[in-house]
């Protein structure tokens, strides 16, 4: 017989930030970019994506050219599953040709990610949180340094509404003064294949140049990203996926090739 405790343990989503579930303060882990581990990670990411997804498609990659090339970029997307971090890495590596830095709250469990650009944040105390934010501010003031954030703070169900962003991104924009903010909408969908496909929509950059109010700006970012997501979902629902460029596509396999052959014969 299922108990309430058992059901709670098997819940798919935990809306408490991971660092708040541990008693001890996590040690701060800085981002490194080890050539050795990056080479291994590149191979690992490519193998996993190619095994699990039929394709990776991207829309509006030209929006990247609209950025202020003299300042850093903050990419941000919704956080709905384990694949988000890998897709973010893949996109920065193979589309933006950018060295990724990513804030990971549960990094203490995966310290190896620190070798390929991840750094930690612990939200137990204001002091530990500010340490990570100051670390971000320092490297964002350097030219061509990028950061990837999941501003919801925790993994949420796909297409959850309303979007609720924490104020960390606005905090960084407020202190860096000049920065590009890129909304990146990611969906994992089944189209006409036996495997899901990754559809990525690169939004137009928001160029921050000057003082902002954290609360007002966070609300604006929520509304803007909701618009990008809803537009993407509407296009997918209408089958409008031809606008997406294919970054990678899996070989169809013998069964699919035979299907196309006989279909074209009729």
CSV table of N, CA, C and O in Angstrom, one decimal, residues 21 99 235:
chain,number,residue,atom,x,y,z
A,21,UNK,N,18.5,22.1,1.0
A,21,UNK,CA,18.1,20.8,1.6
A,21,UNK,C,19.3,20.1,2.4
A,21,UNK,O,19.1,19.1,3.0
A,99,UNK,N,32.9,30.3,-25.0
A,99,UNK,CA,33.3,29.5,-23.9
A,99,UNK,C,32.3,29.7,-22.8
A,99,UNK,O,32.1,30.8,-22.3
A,235,UNK,N,4.1,27.7,-32.9
A,235,UNK,CA,4.6,27.3,-34.2
A,235,UNK,C,4.7,25.8,-34.3
A,235,UNK,O,4.4,25.2,-35.3
